[in-house]
Amino acid sequence: MLVSIRWLSRHIDLTGLSPEQICEDLTLSTAEVEGLEPFAPHLSDVRVGHVLERNAHPDADKLSVCHVDIGGEDALTIVCGAPNVSSGQKVAVAPIGTVLPGDFKIKKSKIRGVASQGMICSVRELELGEDHDGIWVLDENAEVGASVSQALGLEDFVIEIDNKSLTHRPDLWGHRGIAGELAAIYSRPLKPLNVELPDCGNGAAFPVQIDTSACSRYLALPIDGARAEPSPDWLRFLLLAVGQRPIDQIVDVSNFVMLDLGQPNHTFDRQKISSGVNVRMARDEERLFTLDGEERSLQASDLLICSGDEPIALAGIMGGQNSKVGEDTSALLLEVATFDPVIVRRTSARLALRTDSSARFEKSLDPTLPLKALGHFVQILRSFQPKIQFPGPLTDAGEWVDPAHRLTLRTERVHAALGKALDEQEMEDILRRLGFGVQSSATGFSVDVPSARSTKDITIERDLIEEIGRIHRYHNIPEQALRAEIAPPKPDLRRNMVRQIQDRLAGGARFREALSYSFVADESLERLGLLGEPYVQVVNPAAQGMDKVRRSVLPSLLPGLEANRRLREDIRLFEIGKGYHPEQANDRGEPLECHQVGLVWAGCPPDKSARFDASRFHQLQGVITDLLDHLQVESIQWRPSTAPPAWAHPAKTLEVYVEGQEEPLGLVTELDPGLCSKLGLSDDLRSDVAASELSIDALLGAPKFEGRYRPIPRFPGIKVDVAVALKEETPAAAVEAAIRESGKGLVADIELFDLYRGENLGESRKSLAYHVLLQSASKTLTEKDERKFLKRFEQAITQQGGELRNG
Amino acid sequence: MLDHDETLGQAREELEGCLDVEATRAVERRYLGKQGVVQGQLAEIPRLEPDARRAAGQAANRLKQDLQQAVQERIEALESADIAAQRAGTGFDATLPAPHSQRGGLHPITQVTRELEDLFRSMGYDVLDGPEVELDYYNFEALNIPGDHPARDSHDTFFCQGDGHLLMRTHTSPVQVRAMERFEPPMRIVVPGKCFRQETTDASHDHTFHQMEGLVIDRNVSVSHLIGAMKTLLRGIFGRDLDVRLRPGFFPFVEPGFELDARCPFCTDGCSVCKKTTWIELLPCGLVHPNVLRSGGLDPDEWGGFAFGLGLSRLVMLKHGIDDVRHLLGGDLRFLEQF
């Protein structure tokens, strides 16, 4: 909201206070000031000039050459095109060098052969109005040579207050309310405001009928003889300062009253609403052309002002075209009312029609305010147009209740909440300055809350404590340390595990942690084959096709691979985050939340000559195995996935289990071969991509081994290398089983170190080579033990159609 | 019989010609090996006259010892020459780059979150977690923001499809009432997490960002304690005392509510971070509203507390001088690799 300091001065004497000081004090005691700007700063460079002479231009019919005194030694020669310029006038002169709005710099120029030393300005050129028919003729008493802003008393500063910080203060949506805050802060009185009601004629009262509880008060006053003439400068400039466009006296006074007291109001052309006013809820499909020219389709939840049954205004939001006050209107009906804040808010939100009026009504306006606002309106309009008449009495309809109420304020509670023992005298003084009525009581005070503060803001004792605190100023409250029993914090298993995972992956495995948006684009889901799954969806996404909340982490990591792959040969990323499964919602409707770690490892495919386990898939399986070992997960087991996700390789997907458990901890996979090119990883970006997902919930629940010491073997072992050639389909696990079997309990370690396929082995055959460590806890093994092992192993392998290649 | 001096002299000459240990050993073998010269001489002894044997034996042994010593000297000389040559470091280029090693790392938000979690845990706070897809009840209703409260407008909420009860949480505050429901007071908690606002994104706004909520519930908690706790927190974050000021701020779930500004840690006379004001708006906070305590099943006459919200994304940006918030969740390795 914009607040003019000159406007505030109508309500309170601000002598001796700089605009900066006022802003600082408002910030510290009332609401956040977002900005402070001088009003029309260019006016300080524009001078009051006296037209000494006006002569016709020698070469142009419509131009004149003026000699203008602006207080300097010599009068200026200025070429002027306005028809209304004449000698003797006081005018606004922009001398050479002045910069006018729109970055328009006045330069020395020749106009049709005559040098011009400045410009005589119109109202529009100074951004003070729309009028461009002629120059702005100033008051004849304006001091020649003075700046226009000084001469006309237009020097002003405009404060911008953050609307959000006024949400709870309906009373601060007008200048008088802000002035009231300053009155409390500076202990200065508010100037009286004349809101006296006029004497009305004996005509019939204007009929108003209210058919809904959504309008608690409706004041209607007929006014005759009003004219739509331009407003005087003081009013026009105040409106301009706060960003309102002056129109005519009727509209301007209406806006002025709203911006002054915070009470919206509306004028109808009484000729057009001859059936009286009826306030009712709308019917579905009902229609109304609002003043902005839009046709509005209404619903039963909208509140309407009607004439008879015909809608004439959207209550509290905007008037209708059909009852608009025109240039020739002289019979007015002034409406000042109190409407239900929720209904105004809903309608205005639904129609995306937020107006100065609706913004105020939705804050819960004081129902005693309309009468003051009506008096204020009448007083101001009559000061411009003394001949206006009030043919009939004021109609005051509605079942409103004065919200003013009384609260108990306990001194001890103030002390306890603020943590400072303020004396009672100061508390009482602050409350009185803020307009509360205060009586002492046994425990503190009995406080009368004025109507203006009663609708929403001040409802409980704590609200009064805030009033005292903010005027006392919070920085005057000393800091104090919290005192409480401190016990060692409970171990936080989940967070500890997350940290262990992060550190292991970022450390040993040298992965980078990423954090991603929770929304995943439809386009990405489509590529990953996941678009058909159930998602939590938002109805108002940030962008089209970005309405789905991820079910798992990996879909967030995969789409970014291409961009990163352009820059890096090797990409290792992980993310720890949440996914949501709406189909598994609980009885409160909350979707199942899954905590996950997702990993992706991508890069150039390995060379032909690389080791058999150089693929990212094998490497990632190694990282996961290491991680699970680090987390001390007991007895893990890898099994081929029977139902790999759509983005995973249908064959090369392994799930990792705790032995004997039904639910996997997670999976490791190579990306589906068809997906790489869809993700842009083809041609020179051709990549070997492995990915993994682990459930943090499952990891937390998995049994852990204890890091217990095992005695160091006393007897040396024997290292035996074995290589076998066998059929392609024989799994490595069968060879390992044969090794263990043949060792008869002596096999302490097995490591596959080569996997080889070659012509010399024959079609569909492979060779596997292992380091085997034989070791006994009770004796030193000999060559004899090795021979026995090899013999048994050869037998076992031969039975499987393989052959031992040791030799 | 060989002449001692001549043989030794010849051997020395040969040793001088040896440029490495291996060649030296070959010479050694030729003189001292099983088939060597000295062995040959020893083999001749039994064939000598008995009275000449003793002298011949002594001579052979002396030759053997002298040869051994000559070999040893040569080897030591070669070894020390080798070490000296190594020491000279010939061919060493001190400017060769170290081999490239890709480092892993944690996201800057994780790093700052951890620092804060550790700070708070050291002060007796527990760290809690809450859902990103939240019930309207916890995000608004329970926080004294009933339906149609104008304060809802400023939250720019992403609403979820369905019966209207689900939304993307707009702040971490919903965990306040969740925590009160789950734990017995007194309590001190912080809640880091992701939040969402449906607003136009630019360099300083993103629709997804990270916050950390703090909540203290106890008997007799006052504004004075809140100020003390916030100053302690800022000391922990910035490593020094910063002037702070508390000014009114409106948040329906606290009463009174404040904005806490700290003196800009980056300048003394105005800079771009503080928008030339020398204050930076850091922490919305306040005393927990009695209605929120009631939502959590606590009696506001017995229990009180304070709450605060820290913008983690903003703190990360301040700490590292990041100029565009959208880098945080953008997943660009060129960004992530800097931390």
mmCIF file with all atom_site columns, C-alpha atoms in Angstrom, chain B residues 179-319:
data_model
loop_
_atom_site.group_PDB
_atom_site.id
_atom_site.type_symbol
_atom_site.label_atom_id
_atom_site.label_alt_id
_atom_site.label_comp_id
_atom_site.label_asym_id
_atom_site.label_entity_id
_atom_site.label_seq_id
_atom_site.pdbx_PDB_ins_code
_atom_site.Cartn_x
_atom_site.Cartn_y
_atom_site.Cartn_z
_atom_site.occupancy
_atom_site.B_iso_or_equiv
_atom_site.pdbx_formal_charge
_atom_site.auth_seq_id
_atom_site.auth_comp_id
_atom_site.auth_asym_id
_atom_site.auth_atom_id
_atom_site.pdbx_PDB_model_num
ATOM 1   C CA . ALA B 1 179 ? 5.535  -32.785 16.655  1.00 0.00 ? 179 ALA B CA 1
ATOM 2   C CA . MET B 1 180 ? 3.178  -31.641 19.416  1.00 0.00 ? 180 MET B CA 1
ATOM 3   C CA . GLU B 1 181 ? 0.911  -34.574 18.596  1.00 0.00 ? 181 GLU B CA 1
ATOM 4   C CA . ARG B 1 182 ? 3.757  -37.057 18.735  1.00 0.00 ? 182 ARG B CA 1
ATOM 5   C CA . PHE B 1 183 ? 5.919  -35.902 21.630  1.00 0.00 ? 183 PHE B CA 1
ATOM 6   C CA . GLU B 1 184 ? 5.360  -34.768 25.161  1.00 0.00 ? 184 GLU B CA 1
ATOM 7   C CA . PRO B 1 185 ? 6.479  -31.250 26.028  1.00 0.00 ? 185 PRO B CA 1
ATOM 8   C CA . PRO B 1 186 ? 8.885  -29.732 26.808  1.00 0.00 ? 186 PRO B CA 1
ATOM 9   C CA . MET B 1 187 ? 10.493 -30.057 23.392  1.00 0.00 ? 187 MET B CA 1
ATOM 10  C CA . ARG B 1 188 ? 13.049 -28.389 21.208  1.00 0.00 ? 188 ARG B CA 1
ATOM 11  C CA . ILE B 1 189 ? 13.051 -29.385 17.591  1.00 0.00 ? 189 ILE B CA 1
ATOM 12  C CA . VAL B 1 190 ? 14.343 -28.291 14.228  1.00 0.00 ? 190 VAL B CA 1
ATOM 13  C CA . VAL B 1 191 ? 12.980 -29.513 10.906  1.00 0.00 ? 191 VAL B CA 1
ATOM 14  C CA . PRO B 1 192 ? 14.956 -29.077 7.712   1.00 0.00 ? 192 PRO B CA 1
ATOM 15  C CA . GLY B 1 193 ? 13.188 -29.746 4.448   1.00 0.00 ? 193 GLY B CA 1
ATOM 16  C CA . LYS B 1 194 ? 11.900 -28.903 1.034   1.00 0.00 ? 194 LYS B CA 1
ATOM 17  C CA . CYS B 1 195 ? 9.063  -26.401 0.581   1.00 0.00 ? 195 CYS B CA 1
ATOM 18  C CA . PHE B 1 196 ? 7.066  -25.293 -2.431  1.00 0.00 ? 196 PHE B CA 1
ATOM 19  C CA . ARG B 1 197 ? 5.504  -22.060 -3.635  1.00 0.00 ? 197 ARG B CA 1
ATOM 20  C CA . GLN B 1 198 ? 3.659  -21.596 -6.892  1.00 0.00 ? 198 GLN B CA 1
ATOM 21  C CA . GLU B 1 199 ? 5.421  -18.452 -7.978  1.00 0.00 ? 199 GLU B CA 1
ATOM 22  C CA . THR B 1 200 ? 7.251  -17.217 -11.019 1.00 0.00 ? 200 THR B CA 1
ATOM 23  C CA . THR B 1 201 ? 10.870 -18.236 -10.863 1.00 0.00 ? 201 THR B CA 1
ATOM 24  C CA . ASP B 1 202 ? 13.764 -15.852 -11.296 1.00 0.00 ? 202 ASP B CA 1
ATOM 25  C CA . ALA B 1 203 ? 17.283 -15.507 -9.953  1.00 0.00 ? 203 ALA B CA 1
ATOM 26  C CA . SER B 1 204 ? 16.047 -15.047 -6.412  1.00 0.00 ? 204 SER B CA 1
ATOM 27  C CA . HIS B 1 205 ? 12.842 -17.121 -6.425  1.00 0.00 ? 205 HIS B CA 1
ATOM 28  C CA . ASP B 1 206 ? 12.334 -20.777 -7.121  1.00 0.00 ? 206 ASP B CA 1
ATOM 29  C CA . HIS B 1 207 ? 9.142  -22.766 -6.721  1.00 0.00 ? 207 HIS B CA 1
ATOM 30  C CA . THR B 1 208 ? 11.042 -25.299 -4.637  1.00 0.00 ? 208 THR B CA 1
ATOM 31  C CA . PHE B 1 209 ? 13.366 -24.269 -1.830  1.00 0.00 ? 209 PHE B CA 1
ATOM 32  C CA . HIS B 1 210 ? 14.710 -25.468 1.513   1.00 0.00 ? 210 HIS B CA 1
ATOM 33  C CA . GLN B 1 211 ? 13.832 -24.201 4.957   1.00 0.00 ? 211 GLN B CA 1
ATOM 34  C CA . MET B 1 212 ? 14.557 -25.113 8.522   1.00 0.00 ? 212 MET B CA 1
ATOM 35  C CA . GLU B 1 213 ? 11.833 -24.771 11.110  1.00 0.00 ? 213 GLU B CA 1
ATOM 36  C CA . GLY B 1 214 ? 12.605 -24.425 14.791  1.00 0.00 ? 214 GLY B CA 1
ATOM 37  C CA . LEU B 1 215 ? 10.209 -24.910 17.679  1.00 0.00 ? 215 LEU B CA 1
ATOM 38  C CA . VAL B 1 216 ? 10.700 -24.703 21.416  1.00 0.00 ? 216 VAL B CA 1
ATOM 39  C CA . ILE B 1 217 ? 7.869  -25.643 23.745  1.00 0.00 ? 217 ILE B CA 1
ATOM 40  C CA . ASP B 1 218 ? 8.325  -25.175 27.460  1.00 0.00 ? 218 ASP B CA 1
ATOM 41  C CA . ARG B 1 219 ? 6.875  -23.449 30.472  1.00 0.00 ? 219 ARG B CA 1
ATOM 42  C CA . ASN B 1 220 ? 7.606  -19.724 30.798  1.00 0.00 ? 220 ASN B CA 1
ATOM 43  C CA . VAL B 1 221 ? 9.106  -19.049 27.389  1.00 0.00 ? 221 VAL B CA 1
ATOM 44  C CA . SER B 1 222 ? 9.265  -15.346 26.554  1.00 0.00 ? 222 SER B CA 1
ATOM 45  C CA . VAL B 1 223 ? 10.261 -12.939 23.805  1.00 0.00 ? 223 VAL B CA 1
ATOM 46  C CA . SER B 1 224 ? 13.418 -12.412 25.811  1.00 0.00 ? 224 SER B CA 1
ATOM 47  C CA . HIS B 1 225 ? 14.323 -16.116 25.448  1.00 0.00 ? 225 HIS B CA 1
ATOM 48  C CA . LEU B 1 226 ? 13.513 -15.960 21.757  1.00 0.00 ? 226 LEU B CA 1
ATOM 49  C CA . ILE B 1 227 ? 15.947 -13.086 21.286  1.00 0.00 ? 227 ILE B CA 1
ATOM 50  C CA . GLY B 1 228 ? 18.608 -14.966 23.237  1.00 0.00 ? 228 GLY B CA 1
ATOM 51  C CA . ALA B 1 229 ? 18.105 -18.145 21.226  1.00 0.00 ? 229 ALA B CA 1
ATOM 52  C CA . MET B 1 230 ? 18.196 -16.321 17.891  1.00 0.00 ? 230 MET B CA 1
ATOM 53  C CA . LYS B 1 231 ? 21.390 -14.491 18.787  1.00 0.00 ? 231 LYS B CA 1
ATOM 54  C CA . THR B 1 232 ? 22.995 -17.776 19.794  1.00 0.00 ? 232 THR B CA 1
ATOM 55  C CA . LEU B 1 233 ? 21.887 -19.282 16.509  1.00 0.00 ? 233 LEU B CA 1
ATOM 56  C CA . LEU B 1 234 ? 23.357 -16.431 14.463  1.00 0.00 ? 234 LEU B CA 1
ATOM 57  C CA . ARG B 1 235 ? 26.589 -16.655 16.421  1.00 0.00 ? 235 ARG B CA 1
ATOM 58  C CA . GLY B 1 236 ? 26.703 -20.318 15.443  1.00 0.00 ? 236 GLY B CA 1
ATOM 59  C CA . ILE B 1 237 ? 26.051 -19.566 11.782  1.00 0.00 ? 237 ILE B CA 1
ATOM 60  C CA . PHE B 1 238 ? 28.287 -16.556 11.269  1.00 0.00 ? 238 PHE B CA 1
ATOM 61  C CA . GLY B 1 239 ? 30.892 -17.321 13.906  1.00 0.00 ? 239 GLY B CA 1
ATOM 62  C CA . ARG B 1 240 ? 30.561 -13.939 15.579  1.00 0.00 ? 240 ARG B CA 1
ATOM 63  C CA . ASP B 1 241 ? 28.068 -11.692 17.297  1.00 0.00 ? 241 ASP B CA 1
ATOM 64  C CA . LEU B 1 242 ? 25.799 -9.792  14.948  1.00 0.00 ? 242 LEU B CA 1
ATOM 65  C CA . ASP B 1 243 ? 23.529 -6.955  15.970  1.00 0.00 ? 243 ASP B CA 1
ATOM 66  C CA . VAL B 1 244 ? 19.953 -7.978  15.542  1.00 0.00 ? 244 VAL B CA 1
ATOM 67  C CA . ARG B 1 245 ? 16.672 -6.152  15.600  1.00 0.00 ? 245 ARG B CA 1
ATOM 68  C CA . LEU B 1 246 ? 13.239 -7.580  16.067  1.00 0.00 ? 246 LEU B CA 1
ATOM 69  C CA . ARG B 1 247 ? 10.334 -5.885  14.384  1.00 0.00 ? 247 ARG B CA 1
ATOM 70  C CA . PRO B 1 248 ? 6.679  -6.783  14.018  1.00 0.00 ? 248 PRO B CA 1
ATOM 71  C CA . GLY B 1 249 ? 5.894  -9.363  11.371  1.00 0.00 ? 249 GLY B CA 1
ATOM 72  C CA . PHE B 1 250 ? 2.570  -10.993 10.741  1.00 0.00 ? 250 PHE B CA 1
ATOM 73  C CA . PHE B 1 251 ? 2.352  -14.789 10.676  1.00 0.00 ? 251 PHE B CA 1
ATOM 74  C CA . PRO B 1 252 ? -0.931 -16.183 11.935  1.00 0.00 ? 252 PRO B CA 1
ATOM 75  C CA . PHE B 1 253 ? 0.719  -19.044 13.828  1.00 0.00 ? 253 PHE B CA 1
ATOM 76  C CA . VAL B 1 254 ? 2.716  -16.805 16.103  1.00 0.00 ? 254 VAL B CA 1
ATOM 77  C CA . GLU B 1 255 ? 1.617  -13.981 18.390  1.00 0.00 ? 255 GLU B CA 1
ATOM 78  C CA . PRO B 1 256 ? 3.465  -11.743 18.668  1.00 0.00 ? 256 PRO B CA 1
ATOM 79  C CA . GLY B 1 257 ? 5.208  -12.366 15.370  1.00 0.00 ? 257 GLY B CA 1
ATOM 80  C CA . PHE B 1 258 ? 8.502  -10.889 14.297  1.00 0.00 ? 258 PHE B CA 1
ATOM 81  C CA . GLU B 1 259 ? 10.908 -10.451 11.522  1.00 0.00 ? 259 GLU B CA 1
ATOM 82  C CA . LEU B 1 260 ? 14.426 -10.703 12.799  1.00 0.00 ? 260 LEU B CA 1
ATOM 83  C CA . ASP B 1 261 ? 16.958 -8.601  10.928  1.00 0.00 ? 261 ASP B CA 1
ATOM 84  C CA . ALA B 1 262 ? 20.681 -8.973  11.438  1.00 0.00 ? 262 ALA B CA 1
ATOM 85  C CA . ARG B 1 263 ? 23.329 -6.408  10.667  1.00 0.00 ? 263 ARG B CA 1
ATOM 86  C CA . CYS B 1 264 ? 24.615 -7.294  7.240   1.00 0.00 ? 264 CYS B CA 1
ATOM 87  C CA . PRO B 1 265 ? 27.638 -9.551  7.787   1.00 0.00 ? 265 PRO B CA 1
ATOM 88  C CA . PHE B 1 266 ? 29.096 -8.533  4.428   1.00 0.00 ? 266 PHE B CA 1
ATOM 89  C CA . CYS B 1 267 ? 29.375 -4.767  4.742   1.00 0.00 ? 267 CYS B CA 1
ATOM 90  C CA . THR B 1 268 ? 29.274 -1.863  7.125   1.00 0.00 ? 268 THR B CA 1
ATOM 91  C CA . ASP B 1 269 ? 27.706 0.774   4.918   1.00 0.00 ? 269 ASP B CA 1
ATOM 92  C CA . GLY B 1 270 ? 25.301 -0.967  2.569   1.00 0.00 ? 270 GLY B CA 1
ATOM 93  C CA . CYS B 1 271 ? 25.890 -3.487  -0.214  1.00 0.00 ? 271 CYS B CA 1
ATOM 94  C CA . SER B 1 272 ? 23.893 -5.440  -2.753  1.00 0.00 ? 272 SER B CA 1
ATOM 95  C CA . VAL B 1 273 ? 23.189 -8.264  -0.300  1.00 0.00 ? 273 VAL B CA 1
ATOM 96  C CA . CYS B 1 274 ? 21.435 -5.958  2.185   1.00 0.00 ? 274 CYS B CA 1
ATOM 97  C CA . LYS B 1 275 ? 20.043 -3.735  -0.573  1.00 0.00 ? 275 LYS B CA 1
ATOM 98  C CA . LYS B 1 276 ? 21.907 -0.781  0.924   1.00 0.00 ? 276 LYS B CA 1
ATOM 99  C CA . THR B 1 277 ? 20.019 -0.992  4.203   1.00 0.00 ? 277 THR B CA 1
ATOM 100 C CA . THR B 1 278 ? 22.788 -2.639  6.295   1.00 0.00 ? 278 THR B CA 1
ATOM 101 C CA . TRP B 1 279 ? 20.144 -5.031  7.617   1.00 0.00 ? 279 TRP B CA 1
ATOM 102 C CA . ILE B 1 280 ? 19.319 -8.420  6.212   1.00 0.00 ? 280 ILE B CA 1
ATOM 103 C CA . GLU B 1 281 ? 15.987 -10.046 6.871   1.00 0.00 ? 281 GLU B CA 1
ATOM 104 C CA . LEU B 1 282 ? 16.932 -13.462 8.187   1.00 0.00 ? 282 LEU B CA 1
ATOM 105 C CA . LEU B 1 283 ? 14.396 -15.081 10.421  1.00 0.00 ? 283 LEU B CA 1
ATOM 106 C CA . PRO B 1 284 ? 10.659 -14.850 10.713  1.00 0.00 ? 284 PRO B CA 1
ATOM 107 C CA . CYS B 1 285 ? 9.849  -15.893 14.274  1.00 0.00 ? 285 CYS B CA 1
ATOM 108 C CA . GLY B 1 286 ? 7.515  -15.384 17.189  1.00 0.00 ? 286 GLY B CA 1
ATOM 109 C CA . LEU B 1 287 ? 5.826  -16.800 20.238  1.00 0.00 ? 287 LEU B CA 1
ATOM 110 C CA . VAL B 1 288 ? 3.657  -19.790 19.343  1.00 0.00 ? 288 VAL B CA 1
ATOM 111 C CA . HIS B 1 289 ? 0.019  -18.697 19.019  1.00 0.00 ? 289 HIS B CA 1
ATOM 112 C CA . PRO B 1 290 ? -2.248 -20.176 21.710  1.00 0.00 ? 290 PRO B CA 1
ATOM 113 C CA . ASN B 1 291 ? -4.475 -21.633 18.988  1.00 0.00 ? 291 ASN B CA 1
ATOM 114 C CA . VAL B 1 292 ? -1.532 -23.559 17.571  1.00 0.00 ? 292 VAL B CA 1
ATOM 115 C CA . LEU B 1 293 ? -0.756 -24.965 21.004  1.00 0.00 ? 293 LEU B CA 1
ATOM 116 C CA . ARG B 1 294 ? -4.389 -26.006 21.246  1.00 0.00 ? 294 ARG B CA 1
ATOM 117 C CA . SER B 1 295 ? -4.166 -27.675 17.820  1.00 0.00 ? 295 SER B CA 1
ATOM 118 C CA . GLY B 1 296 ? -1.291 -29.686 19.239  1.00 0.00 ? 296 GLY B CA 1
ATOM 119 C CA . GLY B 1 297 ? -3.329 -30.659 22.284  1.00 0.00 ? 297 GLY B CA 1
ATOM 120 C CA . LEU B 1 298 ? -1.418 -28.387 24.686  1.00 0.00 ? 298 LEU B CA 1
ATOM 121 C CA . ASP B 1 299 ? -2.907 -26.040 27.243  1.00 0.00 ? 299 ASP B CA 1
ATOM 122 C CA . PRO B 1 300 ? -1.732 -22.485 26.419  1.00 0.00 ? 300 PRO B CA 1
ATOM 123 C CA . ASP B 1 301 ? -2.071 -21.544 30.088  1.00 0.00 ? 301 ASP B CA 1
ATOM 124 C CA . GLU B 1 302 ? 0.535  -24.131 30.977  1.00 0.00 ? 302 GLU B CA 1
ATOM 125 C CA . TRP B 1 303 ? 2.756  -24.281 27.906  1.00 0.00 ? 303 TRP B CA 1
ATOM 126 C CA . GLY B 1 304 ? 4.269  -21.647 25.690  1.00 0.00 ? 304 GLY B CA 1
ATOM 127 C CA . GLY B 1 305 ? 6.990  -21.538 23.151  1.00 0.00 ? 305 GLY B CA 1
ATOM 128 C CA . PHE B 1 306 ? 8.603  -19.894 20.210  1.00 0.00 ? 306 PHE B CA 1
ATOM 129 C CA . ALA B 1 307 ? 9.085  -20.838 16.597  1.00 0.00 ? 307 ALA B CA 1
ATOM 130 C CA . PHE B 1 308 ? 11.351 -19.634 13.832  1.00 0.00 ? 308 PHE B CA 1
ATOM 131 C CA . GLY B 1 309 ? 12.038 -20.338 10.189  1.00 0.00 ? 309 GLY B CA 1
ATOM 132 C CA . LEU B 1 310 ? 15.430 -20.244 8.527   1.00 0.00 ? 310 LEU B CA 1
ATOM 133 C CA . GLY B 1 311 ? 15.736 -20.048 4.764   1.00 0.00 ? 311 GLY B CA 1
ATOM 134 C CA . LEU B 1 312 ? 18.330 -22.705 4.026   1.00 0.00 ? 312 LEU B CA 1
ATOM 135 C CA . SER B 1 313 ? 18.481 -21.936 0.313   1.00 0.00 ? 313 SER B CA 1
ATOM 136 C CA . ARG B 1 314 ? 19.003 -18.275 1.098   1.00 0.00 ? 314 ARG B CA 1
ATOM 137 C CA . LEU B 1 315 ? 21.654 -19.040 3.691   1.00 0.00 ? 315 LEU B CA 1
ATOM 138 C CA . VAL B 1 316 ? 23.552 -21.194 1.183   1.00 0.00 ? 316 VAL B CA 1
ATOM 139 C CA . MET B 1 317 ? 23.375 -18.383 -1.346  1.00 0.00 ? 317 MET B CA 1
ATOM 140 C CA . LEU B 1 318 ? 24.617 -15.849 1.194   1.00 0.00 ? 318 LEU B CA 1
ATOM 141 C CA . LYS B 1 319 ? 27.407 -18.128 2.348   1.00 0.00 ? 319 LYS B CA 1
#
